[in-house]
Amino acid sequence: MGRKKVSLQRIPNDAARRATFRNRHDVLVKKASELSTLCNIKACVIVYGEGEAQPEVWSFVDEVVPILHRYKAMPEIGQCKKTVTQEDFLRQRIDKLKRQVHKAVQENRELDTACLVHKAMLGHLPRLEGLTVEEAANVGWMVQMKIKSLGDRIANLQAHAWLQLYAQPAPSVMYAQQAIRRLGSTR
C-alpha cells in the first residue's frame, strides 16, 4: 500500500515539522546506506537541520571528503545536471498546472461549440441567432471538421467495400457452388 500524495509546502506546526524532519531524515540515511551497500558505491548525506549551525553528516569522515572533492572537481554542468531548487520545482509545477488549465479551457470550449452545433441541428438555434461572432465562427469550424471527418470515413468505407467485393466470388460461381452442394446432399 502506497503513501498518500504529500503536498510540498512548509509544515506550519513546529512539533509536527520536527517530527517529520526526524522521520524523513532517518529514512534518507537508511536509503543512502542501502544504496551504498547494494550498488557498491560511495555515498554521503549532508543535512542542515533547522536552526543548527553544523550540518549532520552520514558516512565515515574519510569517505565524505573524497566524495565532496570529486563532486567539486566535476564541471558545473555535471554538478547541476539534475539539481532542482525549490524555486525551479515550483516554477515547473506552475507551468504544468498552467498547461493543464489551458487544456481544460480548450476542451470546455470545444464541448460548448459541440453543444451549439447539436442545438443548431435540432432547430433550437434558427440561423444561429443570438450567437456571438466567435461562437458562430467556432460552430462553422466544427461543422467543417465534421464534414471532413465524414468524407474521410466515407472514403475509407468505400475503399474497404471495393476490397470486400473483390474478395467475394462472383454470383454465378456462388450459385454453382450451392447447386453442387444441393446435389451432393440429395444423393
C-alpha positions as a printed Julia matrix, in Angstrom:
187×3 Matrix{Float64}:
   0.0     0.0     0.0
   1.49    3.33   -1.04
   1.53    6.6     0.78
  -0.93    9.32    0.01
   0.4    12.2    -2.02
   2.07   14.79    0.19
   1.71   18.46   -0.63
   5.14   20.06   -0.79
   4.78   23.04    1.46
   6.25   24.08    4.78
   4.59   22.43    7.77
   3.35   25.31    9.96
   3.24   23.35   13.24
   6.75   23.32   14.8
   6.35   19.99   16.64
   4.92   18.25   13.58
   7.67   19.73   11.39
  10.43   18.48   13.75
   8.84   15.01   13.95
   8.54   14.84   10.16
  12.15   16.02    9.81
  13.4    13.29   12.17
  11.42   10.57   10.4
  12.36   11.68    6.89
  15.98   12.2     7.94
  16.19    8.64    9.28
  14.6     7.26    6.09
  17.01    9.3     3.94
  20.05    7.99    5.83
  18.73    4.42    5.64
  18.15    4.7     1.87
  21.64    6.15    1.33
  23.11    3.28    3.36
  21.14    0.7     1.36
  22.14    2.33   -1.93
  25.79    2.34   -0.89
  25.68   -1.32    0.14
  23.58   -2.72   -2.7
  25.28   -0.84   -5.53
  28.77   -0.82   -4.01
  29.08    2.94   -4.38
  30.32    5.7    -2.15
  27.53    7.9    -0.86
  27.11   10.51    1.81
  24.27   12.59    3.19
  24.76   16.13    4.47
  21.75   17.65    6.19
  21.47   21.15    7.62
  18.78   20.97   10.29
  16.59   23.96   11.03
  18.43   26.31   13.39
  21.57   24.17   13.57
  24.97   25.72   12.87
  26.73   22.46   11.96
  25.39   20.06    9.35
  24.73   16.46   10.2
  26.83   14.13    8.05
  26.16   10.48    7.39
  29.06    8.33    6.27
  32.58    7.92    7.5
  34.64   11.11    7.51
  37.38    9.51    5.43
  34.76    8.74    2.75
  32.95   12.11    2.79
  35.96   14.3     1.97
  36.93   12.4    -1.25
  33.28   12.34   -2.36
  32.98   16.11   -1.91
  36.31   16.74   -3.67
  35.16   14.58   -6.59
  31.86   16.47   -6.73
  33.61   19.85   -6.66
  36.03   18.7    -9.39
  33.13   17.98  -11.76
  32.3    20.62  -14.36
  29.46   22.89  -13.32
  27.15   21.34  -15.91
  27.64   17.92  -14.31
  27.04   19.27  -10.83
  23.78   20.94  -11.75
  22.54   18.32  -14.22
  19.59   17.1   -12.16
  19.7    19.6    -9.32
  16.42   21.38   -8.73
  15.96   24.27   -6.35
  12.67   24.88   -4.59
  12.06   27.84   -6.91
  12.71   25.72  -10.03
  10.48   22.95   -8.71
   7.65   25.4    -8.03
   8.11   27.04  -11.44
   7.91   23.62  -13.16
   4.81   22.78  -11.14
   3.18   26.13  -12.03
   3.97   25.61  -15.73
   2.46   22.13  -15.61
  -0.69   23.45  -13.93
  -0.94   26.26  -16.5
  -0.77   23.68  -19.3
  -3.48   21.62  -17.6
  -5.71   24.69  -17.2
  -5.16   25.66  -20.86
  -6.04   22.13  -21.97
  -9.19   22.11  -19.81
 -10.28   25.51  -21.16
  -9.74   24.28  -24.72
 -11.76   21.1   -24.05
 -14.57   23.15  -22.47
 -14.63   25.48  -25.47
 -14.88   22.5   -27.84
 -17.67   20.94  -25.75
 -19.58   24.25  -25.73
 -19.2    24.5   -29.5
 -20.35   20.9   -29.95
 -23.39   21.7   -27.8
 -24.18   24.71  -30.01
 -23.82   22.55  -33.15
 -26.27   20.0   -31.73
 -28.74   22.73  -30.78
 -28.49   24.17  -34.29
 -29.02   20.73  -35.85
 -32.12   20.2   -33.7
 -33.51   23.56  -34.83
 -33.18   25.33  -31.47
 -30.9    27.99  -33.0
 -32.52   29.11  -36.25
 -29.94   30.88  -38.42
 -27.58   30.84  -35.41
 -29.37   33.83  -33.89
 -28.12   35.03  -30.53
 -24.57   33.77  -31.03
 -21.51   35.96  -30.87
 -19.26   36.21  -33.9
 -16.7    33.97  -32.18
 -19.31   31.32  -31.32
 -20.66   31.35  -34.88
 -17.13   31.02  -36.26
 -16.44   28.11  -33.9
 -19.68   26.41  -34.97
 -18.71   26.86  -38.63
 -15.24   25.47  -37.98
 -16.64   22.44  -36.11
 -19.16   21.74  -38.89
 -16.32   21.88  -41.45
 -14.27   19.45  -39.32
 -17.26   17.09  -39.03
 -17.83   17.22  -42.81
 -14.15   16.49  -43.44
 -14.23   13.63  -40.92
 -17.32   12.16  -42.57
 -15.72   12.48  -46.02
 -12.65   10.62  -44.78
 -14.85    7.93  -43.21
 -16.87    7.51  -46.42
 -13.69    7.21  -48.49
 -12.34    4.64  -46.04
 -15.56    2.61  -46.15
 -15.67    2.77  -49.95
 -12.09    1.52  -50.15
 -12.95   -1.37  -47.86
 -16.15   -2.07  -49.82
 -14.12   -2.46  -53.04
 -11.77   -4.83  -51.26
 -14.69   -6.89  -49.99
 -16.24   -7.02  -53.47
 -13.0    -8.36  -54.93
 -12.65  -10.88  -52.11
 -16.12  -12.36  -52.68
 -16.59  -14.85  -55.53
 -18.78  -13.8   -58.45
 -22.52  -14.57  -58.04
 -22.53  -17.18  -60.83
 -19.75  -19.07  -59.05
 -21.7   -18.89  -55.77
 -24.83  -20.32  -57.45
 -22.79  -23.12  -58.98
 -21.26  -23.96  -55.59
 -24.7   -24.01  -53.93
 -26.11  -26.24  -56.68
 -23.22  -28.69  -56.3
 -23.79  -28.81  -52.54
 -27.51  -29.45  -53.03
 -26.82  -32.24  -55.5
 -24.36  -33.79  -53.1
 -26.82  -33.72  -50.21
 -29.66  -35.37  -52.21
 -27.61  -38.44  -53.12
